JSON list of N, CA and C in Angstrom, two decimals:
[
{"chain": "W", "resi": 167, "resn": "LEU", "atom": "N", "xyz": [114.13, -11.51, 18.21]},
{"chain": "W", "resi": 167, "resn": "LEU", "atom": "CA", "xyz": [113.54, -11.69, 17.10]},
{"chain": "W", "resi": 167, "resn": "LEU", "atom": "C", "xyz": [113.36, -10.29, 16.35]},
{"chain": "W", "resi": 168, "resn": "GLN", "atom": "N", "xyz": [113.64, -10.21, 15.02]},
{"chain": "W", "resi": 168, "resn": "GLN", "atom": "CA", "xyz": [113.36, -8.97, 14.45]},
{"chain": "W", "resi": 168, "resn": "GLN", "atom": "C", "xyz": [112.65, -9.49, 13.21]},
{"chain": "W", "resi": 169, "resn": "LEU", "atom": "N", "xyz": [111.31, -8.84, 12.91]},
{"chain": "W", "resi": 169, "resn": "LEU", "atom": "CA", "xyz": [110.54, -9.25, 11.83]},
{"chain": "W", "resi": 169, "resn": "LEU", "atom": "C", "xyz": [110.49, -7.94, 10.91]},
{"chain": "W", "resi": 170, "resn": "ARG", "atom": "N", "xyz": [110.78, -8.05, 9.51]},
{"chain": "W", "resi": 170, "resn": "ARG", "atom": "CA", "xyz": [110.70, -7.01, 8.60]},
{"chain": "W", "resi": 170, "resn": "ARG", "atom": "C", "xyz": [109.79, -7.36, 7.49]},
{"chain": "W", "resi": 171, "resn": "PRO", "atom": "N", "xyz": [108.79, -6.61, 7.05]},
{"chain": "W", "resi": 171, "resn": "PRO", "atom": "CA", "xyz": [107.90, -7.08, 5.86]},
{"chain": "W", "resi": 171, "resn": "PRO", "atom": "C", "xyz": [108.75, -6.80, 4.61]},
{"chain": "W", "resi": 172, "resn": "CYS", "atom": "N", "xyz": [108.52, -7.82, 3.80]},
{"chain": "W", "resi": 172, "resn": "CYS", "atom": "CA", "xyz": [109.27, -7.80, 2.49]},
{"chain": "W", "resi": 172, "resn": "CYS", "atom": "C", "xyz": [108.11, -7.45, 1.44]},
{"chain": "W", "resi": 173, "resn": "ARG", "atom": "N", "xyz": [108.66, -6.89, 0.38]},
{"chain": "W", "resi": 173, "resn": "ARG", "atom": "CA", "xyz": [107.63, -6.69, -0.75]},
{"chain": "W", "resi": 173, "resn": "ARG", "atom": "C", "xyz": [107.10, -8.16, -1.29]},
{"chain": "W", "resi": 174, "resn": "SER", "atom": "N", "xyz": [105.74, -8.11, -1.16]},
{"chain": "W", "resi": 174, "resn": "SER", "atom": "CA", "xyz": [105.25, -9.43, -1.58]},
{"chain": "W", "resi": 174, "resn": "SER", "atom": "C", "xyz": [104.47, -9.26, -3.02]},
{"chain": "W", "resi": 175, "resn": "GLY", "atom": "N", "xyz": [104.25, -10.33, -3.71]},
{"chain": "W", "resi": 175, "resn": "GLY", "atom": "CA", "xyz": [103.55, -10.52, -4.80]},
{"chain": "W", "resi": 175, "resn": "GLY", "atom": "C", "xyz": [102.30, -11.19, -4.61]},
{"chain": "W", "resi": 176, "resn": "GLY", "atom": "N", "xyz": [101.20, -10.95, -5.22]},
{"chain": "W", "resi": 176, "resn": "GLY", "atom": "CA", "xyz": [99.94, -11.53, -5.14]},
{"chain": "W", "resi": 176, "resn": "GLY", "atom": "C", "xyz": [99.26, -11.39, -3.67]},
{"chain": "W", "resi": 177, "resn": "ASN", "atom": "N", "xyz": [98.65, -12.43, -3.26]},
{"chain": "W", "resi": 177, "resn": "ASN", "atom": "CA", "xyz": [98.07, -12.20, -1.93]},
{"chain": "W", "resi": 177, "resn": "ASN", "atom": "C", "xyz": [98.72, -12.74, -0.78]},
{"chain": "W", "resi": 178, "resn": "HIS", "atom": "N", "xyz": [99.88, -13.36, -0.82]},
{"chain": "W", "resi": 178, "resn": "HIS", "atom": "CA", "xyz": [100.70, -14.00, 0.10]},
{"chain": "W", "resi": 178, "resn": "HIS", "atom": "C", "xyz": [101.41, -12.87, 0.84]},
{"chain": "W", "resi": 179, "resn": "ARG", "atom": "N", "xyz": [101.74, -12.88, 2.17]},
{"chain": "W", "resi": 179, "resn": "ARG", "atom": "CA", "xyz": [102.52, -11.95, 2.91]},
{"chain": "W", "resi": 179, "resn": "ARG", "atom": "C", "xyz": [103.93, -12.66, 3.24]},
{"chain": "W", "resi": 180, "resn": "VAL", "atom": "N", "xyz": [105.06, -11.76, 3.34]},
{"chain": "W", "resi": 180, "resn": "VAL", "atom": "CA", "xyz": [106.35, -12.43, 3.44]},
{"chain": "W", "resi": 180, "resn": "VAL", "atom": "C", "xyz": [107.10, -11.34, 4.42]},
{"chain": "W", "resi": 181, "resn": "TRP", "atom": "N", "xyz": [107.84, -12.01, 5.17]},
{"chain": "W", "resi": 181, "resn": "TRP", "atom": "CA", "xyz": [108.49, -11.39, 6.36]},
{"chain": "W", "resi": 181, "resn": "TRP", "atom": "C", "xyz": [110.09, -11.72, 6.20]},
{"chain": "W", "resi": 182, "resn": "ARG", "atom": "N", "xyz": [111.04, -10.91, 6.50]},
{"chain": "W", "resi": 182, "resn": "ARG", "atom": "CA", "xyz": [112.30, -11.50, 6.81]},
{"chain": "W", "resi": 182, "resn": "ARG", "atom": "C", "xyz": [112.43, -11.67, 8.27]},
{"chain": "W", "resi": 183, "resn": "CYS", "atom": "N", "xyz": [112.86, -12.77, 8.90]},
{"chain": "W", "resi": 183, "resn": "CYS", "atom": "CA", "xyz": [113.03, -12.79, 10.27]},
{"chain": "W", "resi": 183, "resn": "CYS", "atom": "C", "xyz": [114.40, -13.05, 10.63]},
{"chain": "W", "resi": 184, "resn": "ASP", "atom": "N", "xyz": [115.12, -12.19, 11.49]},
{"chain": "W", "resi": 184, "resn": "ASP", "atom": "CA", "xyz": [116.30, -12.43, 11.96]},
{"chain": "W", "resi": 184, "resn": "ASP", "atom": "C", "xyz": [116.23, -12.84, 13.48]},
{"chain": "W", "resi": 185, "resn": "ILE", "atom": "N", "xyz": [116.76, -14.03, 13.70]},
{"chain": "W", "resi": 185, "resn": "ILE", "atom": "CA", "xyz": [116.84, -14.56, 14.95]},
{"chain": "W", "resi": 185, "resn": "ILE", "atom": "C", "xyz": [118.10, -15.43, 15.34]},
{"chain": "W", "resi": 186, "resn": "ASP", "atom": "N", "xyz": [118.76, -15.20, 16.43]},
{"chain": "W", "resi": 186, "resn": "ASP", "atom": "CA", "xyz": [119.85, -15.69, 16.79]},
{"chain": "W", "resi": 186, "resn": "ASP", "atom": "C", "xyz": [120.93, -15.78, 15.75]},
{"chain": "W", "resi": 187, "resn": "GLY", "atom": "N", "xyz": [121.30, -14.89, 15.02]},
{"chain": "W", "resi": 187, "resn": "GLY", "atom": "CA", "xyz": [122.23, -14.74, 13.96]},
{"chain": "W", "resi": 187, "resn": "GLY", "atom": "C", "xyz": [121.84, -15.51, 12.76]},
{"chain": "W", "resi": 188, "resn": "GLN", "atom": "N", "xyz": [120.49, -15.99, 12.61]},
{"chain": "W", "resi": 188, "resn": "GLN", "atom": "CA", "xyz": [120.10, -16.42, 11.36]},
{"chain": "W", "resi": 188, "resn": "GLN", "atom": "C", "xyz": [119.05, -15.68, 10.68]},
{"chain": "W", "resi": 189, "resn": "SER", "atom": "N", "xyz": [118.93, -15.66, 9.37]},
{"chain": "W", "resi": 189, "resn": "SER", "atom": "CA", "xyz": [117.94, -15.09, 8.66]},
{"chain": "W", "resi": 189, "resn": "SER", "atom": "C", "xyz": [117.06, -16.13, 8.08]},
{"chain": "W", "resi": 190, "resn": "LEU", "atom": "N", "xyz": [115.71, -15.89, 8.15]},
{"chain": "W", "resi": 190, "resn": "LEU", "atom": "CA", "xyz": [114.74, -16.72, 7.64]},
{"chain": "W", "resi": 190, "resn": "LEU", "atom": "C", "xyz": [113.84, -15.88, 6.77]},
{"chain": "W", "resi": 191, "resn": "LEU", "atom": "N", "xyz": [113.02, -16.64, 6.04]},
{"chain": "W", "resi": 191, "resn": "LEU", "atom": "CA", "xyz": [111.87, -16.00, 5.18]},
{"chain": "W", "resi": 191, "resn": "LEU", "atom": "C", "xyz": [110.62, -16.67, 5.85]},
{"chain": "W", "resi": 192, "resn": "ALA", "atom": "N", "xyz": [109.69, -15.89, 6.32]},
{"chain": "W", "resi": 192, "resn": "ALA", "atom": "CA", "xyz": [108.49, -16.39, 6.68]},
{"chain": "W", "resi": 192, "resn": "ALA", "atom": "C", "xyz": [107.39, -16.05, 5.71]},
{"chain": "W", "resi": 193, "resn": "LYS", "atom": "N", "xyz": [106.49, -16.99, 5.29]},
{"chain": "W", "resi": 193, "resn": "LYS", "atom": "CA", "xyz": [105.46, -16.78, 4.09]},
{"chain": "W", "resi": 193, "resn": "LYS", "atom": "C", "xyz": [104.15, -17.19, 4.63]},
{"chain": "W", "resi": 194, "resn": "LEU", "atom": "N", "xyz": [103.31, -16.30, 4.76]},
{"chain": "W", "resi": 194, "resn": "LEU", "atom": "CA", "xyz": [101.89, -16.66, 5.02]},
{"chain": "W", "resi": 194, "resn": "LEU", "atom": "C", "xyz": [101.09, -16.71, 3.84]},
{"chain": "W", "resi": 195, "resn": "TYR", "atom": "N", "xyz": [100.53, -17.88, 3.60]},
{"chain": "W", "resi": 195, "resn": "TYR", "atom": "CA", "xyz": [99.80, -18.20, 2.29]},
{"chain": "W", "resi": 195, "resn": "TYR", "atom": "C", "xyz": [98.43, -17.83, 2.44]},
{"chain": "W", "resi": 196, "resn": "HIS", "atom": "N", "xyz": [97.83, -17.09, 1.55]},
{"chain": "W", "resi": 196, "resn": "HIS", "atom": "CA", "xyz": [96.55, -16.78, 1.49]},
{"chain": "W", "resi": 196, "resn": "HIS", "atom": "C", "xyz": [95.77, -17.89, 0.84]},
{"chain": "W", "resi": 197, "resn": "GLN", "atom": "N", "xyz": [94.64, -18.23, 1.68]},
{"chain": "W", "resi": 197, "resn": "GLN", "atom": "CA", "xyz": [93.93, -19.38, 1.25]},
{"chain": "W", "resi": 197, "resn": "GLN", "atom": "C", "xyz": [92.37, -18.97, 1.04]},
{"chain": "W", "resi": 198, "resn": "PRO", "atom": "N", "xyz": [91.91, -18.53, -0.14]},
{"chain": "W", "resi": 198, "resn": "PRO", "atom": "CA", "xyz": [90.51, -18.15, -0.20]},
{"chain": "W", "resi": 198, "resn": "PRO", "atom": "C", "xyz": [89.48, -19.23, 0.00]},
{"chain": "W", "resi": 199, "resn": "ALA", "atom": "N", "xyz": [88.44, -18.91, 0.66]},
{"chain": "W", "resi": 199, "resn": "ALA", "atom": "CA", "xyz": [87.42, -20.03, 1.05]},
{"chain": "W", "resi": 199, "resn": "ALA", "atom": "C", "xyz": [86.85, -20.61, -0.26]},
{"chain": "W", "resi": 200, "resn": "ASP", "atom": "N", "xyz": [87.01, -20.04, -1.35]},
{"chain": "W", "resi": 200, "resn": "ASP", "atom": "CA", "xyz": [86.35, -20.61, -2.52]},
{"chain": "W", "resi": 200, "resn": "ASP", "atom": "C", "xyz": [87.33, -21.13, -3.53]},
{"chain": "W", "resi": 201, "resn": "ASP", "atom": "N", "xyz": [88.59, -21.35, -2.97]},
{"chain": "W", "resi": 201, "resn": "ASP", "atom": "CA", "xyz": [89.62, -21.99, -3.79]},
{"chain": "W", "resi": 201, "resn": "ASP", "atom": "C", "xyz": [90.41, -23.17, -3.07]},
{"chain": "W", "resi": 202, "resn": "PRO", "atom": "N", "xyz": [89.88, -24.40, -3.54]},
{"chain": "W", "resi": 202, "resn": "PRO", "atom": "CA", "xyz": [90.39, -25.61, -2.87]},
{"chain": "W", "resi": 202, "resn": "PRO", "atom": "C", "xyz": [91.89, -25.92, -2.91]},
{"chain": "W", "resi": 203, "resn": "ARG", "atom": "N", "xyz": [92.69, -25.19, -3.90]},
{"chain": "W", "resi": 203, "resn": "ARG", "atom": "CA", "xyz": [94.02, -25.50, -4.05]},
{"chain": "W", "resi": 203, "resn": "ARG", "atom": "C", "xyz": [94.77, -25.14, -2.79]},
{"chain": "W", "resi": 204, "resn": "ASP", "atom": "N", "xyz": [95.79, -26.00, -2.20]},
{"chain": "W", "resi": 204, "resn": "ASP", "atom": "CA", "xyz": [96.46, -25.81, -1.09]},
{"chain": "W", "resi": 204, "resn": "ASP", "atom": "C", "xyz": [97.96, -25.38, -1.63]},
{"chain": "W", "resi": 205, "resn": "ARG", "atom": "N", "xyz": [98.06, -23.95, -1.66]},
{"chain": "W", "resi": 205, "resn": "ARG", "atom": "CA", "xyz": [99.11, -23.41, -2.19]},
{"chain": "W", "resi": 205, "resn": "ARG", "atom": "C", "xyz": [100.34, -23.61, -1.43]},
{"chain": "W", "resi": 206, "resn": "LEU", "atom": "N", "xyz": [100.29, -23.70, 0.03]},
{"chain": "W", "resi": 206, "resn": "LEU", "atom": "CA", "xyz": [101.29, -23.99, 0.86]},
{"chain": "W", "resi": 206, "resn": "LEU", "atom": "C", "xyz": [101.98, -25.35, 0.47]},
{"chain": "W", "resi": 207, "resn": "ARG", "atom": "N", "xyz": [100.96, -26.33, 0.55]},
{"chain": "W", "resi": 207, "resn": "ARG", "atom": "CA", "xyz": [101.35, -27.66, 0.38]},
{"chain": "W", "resi": 207, "resn": "ARG", "atom": "C", "xyz": [102.06, -27.87, -1.00]},
{"chain": "W", "resi": 208, "resn": "ALA", "atom": "N", "xyz": [101.55, -27.21, -2.08]},
{"chain": "W", "resi": 208, "resn": "ALA", "atom": "CA", "xyz": [102.07, -27.50, -3.44]},
{"chain": "W", "resi": 208, "resn": "ALA", "atom": "C", "xyz": [103.65, -26.80, -3.39]},
{"chain": "W", "resi": 209, "resn": "GLU", "atom": "N", "xyz": [103.61, -25.72, -2.86]},
{"chain": "W", "resi": 209, "resn": "GLU", "atom": "CA", "xyz": [105.00, -25.01, -3.00]},
{"chain": "W", "resi": 209, "resn": "GLU", "atom": "C", "xyz": [105.94, -25.54, -2.01]},
{"chain": "W", "resi": 210, "resn": "PHE", "atom": "N", "xyz": [105.61, -25.77, -0.74]},
{"chain": "W", "resi": 210, "resn": "PHE", "atom": "CA", "xyz": [106.57, -26.35, 0.40]},
{"chain": "W", "resi": 210, "resn": "PHE", "atom": "C", "xyz": [107.04, -27.72, 0.03]},
{"chain": "W", "resi": 211, "resn": "ASP", "atom": "N", "xyz": [106.00, -28.59, -0.33]},
{"chain": "W", "resi": 211, "resn": "ASP", "atom": "CA", "xyz": [106.39, -29.85, -0.85]},
{"chain": "W", "resi": 211, "resn": "ASP", "atom": "C", "xyz": [107.19, -30.07, -1.97]},
{"chain": "W", "resi": 212, "resn": "PHE", "atom": "N", "xyz": [107.04, -29.31, -2.91]},
{"chain": "W", "resi": 212, "resn": "PHE", "atom": "CA", "xyz": [107.95, -29.26, -4.03]},
{"chain": "W", "resi": 212, "resn": "PHE", "atom": "C", "xyz": [109.31, -28.70, -3.70]},
{"chain": "W", "resi": 213, "resn": "SER", "atom": "N", "xyz": [109.30, -27.61, -2.98]},
{"chain": "W", "resi": 213, "resn": "SER", "atom": "CA", "xyz": [110.77, -27.18, -2.48]},
{"chain": "W", "resi": 213, "resn": "SER", "atom": "C", "xyz": [111.60, -28.26, -1.63]},
{"chain": "W", "resi": 214, "resn": "GLN", "atom": "N", "xyz": [110.64, -28.91, -0.91]},
{"chain": "W", "resi": 214, "resn": "GLN", "atom": "CA", "xyz": [111.45, -30.06, -0.03]},
{"chain": "W", "resi": 214, "resn": "GLN", "atom": "C", "xyz": [112.03, -31.16, -1.11]},
{"chain": "W", "resi": 215, "resn": "TYR", "atom": "N", "xyz": [111.22, -31.49, -2.16]},
{"chain": "W", "resi": 215, "resn": "TYR", "atom": "CA", "xyz": [111.67, -32.60, -2.92]},
{"chain": "W", "resi": 215, "resn": "TYR", "atom": "C", "xyz": [112.83, -32.01, -3.81]},
{"chain": "W", "resi": 216, "resn": "ALA", "atom": "N", "xyz": [112.80, -30.75, -4.38]},
{"chain": "W", "resi": 216, "resn": "ALA", "atom": "CA", "xyz": [113.92, -30.37, -4.95]},
{"chain": "W", "resi": 216, "resn": "ALA", "atom": "C", "xyz": [115.07, -30.14, -4.14]},
{"chain": "W", "resi": 217, "resn": "TRP", "atom": "N", "xyz": [114.92, -29.71, -2.90]},
{"chain": "W", "resi": 217, "resn": "TRP", "atom": "CA", "xyz": [116.16, -29.59, -1.85]},
{"chain": "W", "resi": 217, "resn": "TRP", "atom": "C", "xyz": [116.80, -30.93, -1.66]},
{"chain": "W", "resi": 218, "resn": "HIS", "atom": "N", "xyz": [116.01, -31.97, -1.30]},
{"chain": "W", "resi": 218, "resn": "HIS", "atom": "CA", "xyz": [116.39, -33.38, -1.04]},
{"chain": "W", "resi": 218, "resn": "HIS", "atom": "C", "xyz": [116.99, -33.88, -2.49]},
{"chain": "W", "resi": 219, "resn": "ALA", "atom": "N", "xyz": [116.70, -33.52, -3.57]},
{"chain": "W", "resi": 219, "resn": "ALA", "atom": "CA", "xyz": [117.31, -33.87, -4.78]},
{"chain": "W", "resi": 219, "resn": "ALA", "atom": "C", "xyz": [118.60, -33.18, -5.13]},
{"chain": "W", "resi": 220, "resn": "GLY", "atom": "N", "xyz": [119.05, -32.26, -4.30]},
{"chain": "W", "resi": 220, "resn": "GLY", "atom": "CA", "xyz": [120.19, -31.68, -4.60]},
{"chain": "W", "resi": 220, "resn": "GLY", "atom": "C", "xyz": [120.19, -30.32, -5.23]},
{"chain": "W", "resi": 221, "resn": "VAL", "atom": "N", "xyz": [118.92, -29.86, -5.28]},
{"chain": "W", "resi": 221, "resn": "VAL", "atom": "CA", "xyz": [118.70, -28.41, -6.04]},
{"chain": "W", "resi": 221, "resn": "VAL", "atom": "C", "xyz": [119.00, -27.27, -4.76]},
{"chain": "W", "resi": 222, "resn": "ARG", "atom": "N", "xyz": [120.08, -26.47, -5.14]},
{"chain": "W", "resi": 222, "resn": "ARG", "atom": "CA", "xyz": [120.55, -25.36, -4.28]},
{"chain": "W", "resi": 222, "resn": "ARG", "atom": "C", "xyz": [120.20, -23.99, -4.75]},
{"chain": "W", "resi": 223, "resn": "ALA", "atom": "N", "xyz": [119.38, -23.83, -5.95]},
{"chain": "W", "resi": 223, "resn": "ALA", "atom": "CA", "xyz": [119.08, -22.50, -6.37]},
{"chain": "W", "resi": 223, "resn": "ALA", "atom": "C", "xyz": [117.75, -22.18, -5.88]},
{"chain": "W", "resi": 224, "resn": "ILE", "atom": "N", "xyz": [117.34, -22.56, -4.72]},
{"chain": "W", "resi": 224, "resn": "ILE", "atom": "CA", "xyz": [116.26, -22.15, -4.05]},
{"chain": "W", "resi": 224, "resn": "ILE", "atom": "C", "xyz": [116.35, -22.02, -2.57]},
{"chain": "W", "resi": 225, "resn": "ALA", "atom": "N", "xyz": [115.55, -21.41, -1.83]},
{"chain": "W", "resi": 225, "resn": "ALA", "atom": "CA", "xyz": [115.83, -21.30, -0.49]},
{"chain": "W", "resi": 225, "resn": "ALA", "atom": "C", "xyz": [115.40, -22.57, 0.24]},
{"chain": "W", "resi": 226, "resn": "GLU", "atom": "N", "xyz": [116.21, -23.00, 1.15]},
{"chain": "W", "resi": 226, "resn": "GLU", "atom": "CA", "xyz": [115.96, -24.16, 1.82]},
{"chain": "W", "resi": 226, "resn": "GLU", "atom": "C", "xyz": [114.57, -24.12, 2.54]},
{"chain": "W", "resi": 227, "resn": "PRO", "atom": "N", "xyz": [113.72, -25.23, 2.39]},
{"chain": "W", "resi": 227, "resn": "PRO", "atom": "CA", "xyz": [112.41, -25.10, 3.10]},
{"chain": "W", "resi": 227, "resn": "PRO", "atom": "C", "xyz": [112.76, -25.88, 4.48]},
{"chain": "W", "resi": 228, "resn": "LEU", "atom": "N", "xyz": [112.34, -25.12, 5.47]},
{"chain": "W", "resi": 228, "resn": "LEU", "atom": "CA", "xyz": [112.58, -25.56, 6.86]},
{"chain": "W", "resi": 228, "resn": "LEU", "atom": "C", "xyz": [111.49, -26.26, 7.50]},
{"chain": "W", "resi": 229, "resn": "ILE", "atom": "N", "xyz": [110.31, -25.52, 7.67]},
{"chain": "W", "resi": 229, "resn": "ILE", "atom": "CA", "xyz": [109.18, -26.11, 8.46]},
{"chain": "W", "resi": 229, "resn": "ILE", "atom": "C", "xyz": [107.89, -25.43, 7.81]},
{"chain": "W", "resi": 230, "resn": "ALA", "atom": "N", "xyz": [106.88, -26.10, 7.96]},
{"chain": "W", "resi": 230, "resn": "ALA", "atom": "CA", "xyz": [105.54, -25.62, 7.57]},
{"chain": "W", "resi": 230, "resn": "ALA", "atom": "C", "xyz": [104.31, -25.82, 8.56]},
{"chain": "W", "resi": 231, "resn": "ASP", "atom": "N", "xyz": [103.62, -24.77, 8.94]},
{"chain": "W", "resi": 231, "resn": "ASP", "atom": "CA", "xyz": [102.57, -24.94, 9.94]},
{"chain": "W", "resi": 231, "resn": "ASP", "atom": "C", "xyz": [101.30, -25.05, 8.83]},
{"chain": "W", "resi": 232, "resn": "ARG", "atom": "N", "xyz": [100.75, -26.12, 8.58]},
{"chain": "W", "resi": 232, "resn": "ARG", "atom": "CA", "xyz": [99.81, -26.22, 7.50]},
{"chain": "W", "resi": 232, "resn": "ARG", "atom": "C", "xyz": [98.49, -25.72, 8.13]},
{"chain": "W", "resi": 233, "resn": "ALA", "atom": "N", "xyz": [98.32, -25.91, 9.40]},
{"chain": "W", "resi": 233, "resn": "ALA", "atom": "CA", "xyz": [96.93, -25.53, 9.96]},
{"chain": "W", "resi": 233, "resn": "ALA", "atom": "C", "xyz": [96.85, -24.00, 9.84]},
{"chain": "W", "resi": 234, "resn": "ASN", "atom": "N", "xyz": [98.08, -23.16, 9.89]},
{"chain": "W", "resi": 234, "resn": "ASN", "atom": "CA", "xyz": [97.96, -21.68, 9.92]},
{"chain": "W", "resi": 234, "resn": "ASN", "atom": "C", "xyz": [98.46, -21.23, 8.56]},
{"chain": "W", "resi": 235, "resn": "GLN", "atom": "N", "xyz": [98.87, -22.11, 7.67]},
{"chain": "W", "resi": 235, "resn": "GLN", "atom": "CA", "xyz": [99.15, -21.72, 6.23]},
{"chain": "W", "resi": 235, "resn": "GLN", "atom": "C", "xyz": [100.54, -20.83, 6.38]},
{"chain": "W", "resi": 236, "resn": "LEU", "atom": "N", "xyz": [101.46, -21.28, 7.12]},
{"chain": "W", "resi": 236, "resn": "LEU", "atom": "CA", "xyz": [102.70, -20.38, 7.28]},
{"chain": "W", "resi": 236, "resn": "LEU", "atom": "C", "xyz": [103.97, -21.37, 7.18]},
{"chain": "W", "resi": 237, "resn": "ALA", "atom": "N", "xyz": [104.97, -20.86, 6.29]},
{"chain": "W", "resi": 237, "resn": "ALA", "atom": "CA", "xyz": [106.13, -21.79, 6.03]},
{"chain": "W", "resi": 237, "resn": "ALA", "atom": "C", "xyz": [107.25, -20.88, 6.35]},
{"chain": "W", "resi": 238, "resn": "LEU", "atom": "N", "xyz": [108.36, -21.54, 6.77]},
{"chain": "W", "resi": 238, "resn": "LEU", "atom": "CA", "xyz": [109.57, -20.84, 6.93]},
{"chain": "W", "resi": 238, "resn": "LEU", "atom": "C", "xyz": [110.73, -21.61, 6.07]},
{"chain": "W", "resi": 239, "resn": "TYR", "atom": "N", "xyz": [111.48, -20.63, 5.44]},
{"chain": "W", "resi": 239, "resn": "TYR", "atom": "CA", "xyz": [112.55, -20.92, 4.49]},
{"chain": "W", "resi": 239, "resn": "TYR", "atom": "C", "xyz": [113.88, -20.22, 4.91]},
{"chain": "W", "resi": 240, "resn": "ARG", "atom": "N", "xyz": [114.97, -20.88, 4.65]},
{"chain": "W", "resi": 240, "resn": "ARG", "atom": "CA", "xyz": [116.21, -20.16, 4.80]},
{"chain": "W", "resi": 240, "resn": "ARG", "atom": "C", "xyz": [116.31, -19.06, 3.87]},
{"chain": "W", "resi": 241, "resn": "TRP", "atom": "N", "xyz": [116.74, -17.67, 4.52]},
{"chain": "W", "resi": 241, "resn": "TRP", "atom": "CA", "xyz": [116.89, -16.49, 3.68]},
{"chain": "W", "resi": 241, "resn": "TRP", "atom": "C", "xyz": [117.96, -16.57, 2.78]},
{"chain": "W", "resi": 242, "resn": "ILE", "atom": "N", "xyz": [117.66, -16.15, 1.47]},
{"chain": "W", "resi": 242, "resn": "ILE", "atom": "CA", "xyz": [118.90, -16.00, 0.46]},
{"chain": "W", "resi": 242, "resn": "ILE", "atom": "C", "xyz": [118.88, -14.46, 0.26]},
{"chain": "W", "resi": 243, "resn": "ASP", "atom": "N", "xyz": [120.16, -13.95, 0.34]},
{"chain": "W", "resi": 243, "resn": "ASP", "atom": "CA", "xyz": [120.41, -12.49, -0.07]},
{"chain": "W", "resi": 243, "resn": "ASP", "atom": "C", "xyz": [120.34, -12.51, -1.43]},
{"chain": "W", "resi": 244, "resn": "GLY", "atom": "N", "xyz": [119.78, -11.30, -1.99]},
{"chain": "W", "resi": 244, "resn": "GLY", "atom": "CA", "xyz": [119.83, -11.13, -3.44]},
{"chain": "W", "resi": 244, "resn": "GLY", "atom": "C", "xyz": [118.62, -10.05, -3.90]},
{"chain": "W", "resi": 245, "resn": "ASP", "atom": "N", "xyz": [118.56, -9.76, -5.13]},
{"chain": "W", "resi": 245, "resn": "ASP", "atom": "CA", "xyz": [117.46, -8.92, -5.49]},
{"chain": "W", "resi": 245, "resn": "ASP", "atom": "C", "xyz": [116.34, -9.76, -6.03]},
{"chain": "W", "resi": 246, "resn": "PRO", "atom": "N", "xyz": [115.08, -8.99, -5.82]},
{"chain": "W", "resi": 246, "resn": "PRO", "atom": "CA", "xyz": [113.94, -9.66, -6.34]},
{"chain": "W", "resi": 246, "resn": "PRO", "atom": "C", "xyz": [113.96, -9.90, -7.89]},
{"chain": "W", "resi": 247, "resn": "ILE", "atom": "N", "xyz": [113.38, -10.96, -8.41]},
{"chain": "W", "resi": 247, "resn": "ILE", "atom": "CA", "xyz": [113.12, -11.20, -9.77]},
{"chain": "W", "resi": 247, "resn": "ILE", "atom": "C", "xyz": [111.92, -10.38, -10.10]},
{"chain": "W", "resi": 248, "resn": "ARG", "atom": "N", "xyz": [112.31, -9.63, -11.30]},
{"chain": "W", "resi": 248, "resn": "ARG", "atom": "CA", "xyz": [111.20, -8.78, -11.91]},
{"chain": "W", "resi": 248, "resn": "ARG", "atom": "C", "xyz": [110.56, -9.38, -13.05]}
]
């Protein structure tokens, strides 16, 4: 397993994970105590919906650990959106 931090925006932390010939994106969602919004649920659930509807312009959502606010997506090579 090789983890490399990626440049993150906002309060979330993001890593590229290379394991067994696969590249994944691990995203740790920041959840402030005074903010009731579940950012992981909103993003991951919509990504699953879009993926199952045939949208392939996004990273494939793989698994979410809701208790720890961590999600894994399939890595897409490219340049960050500015």
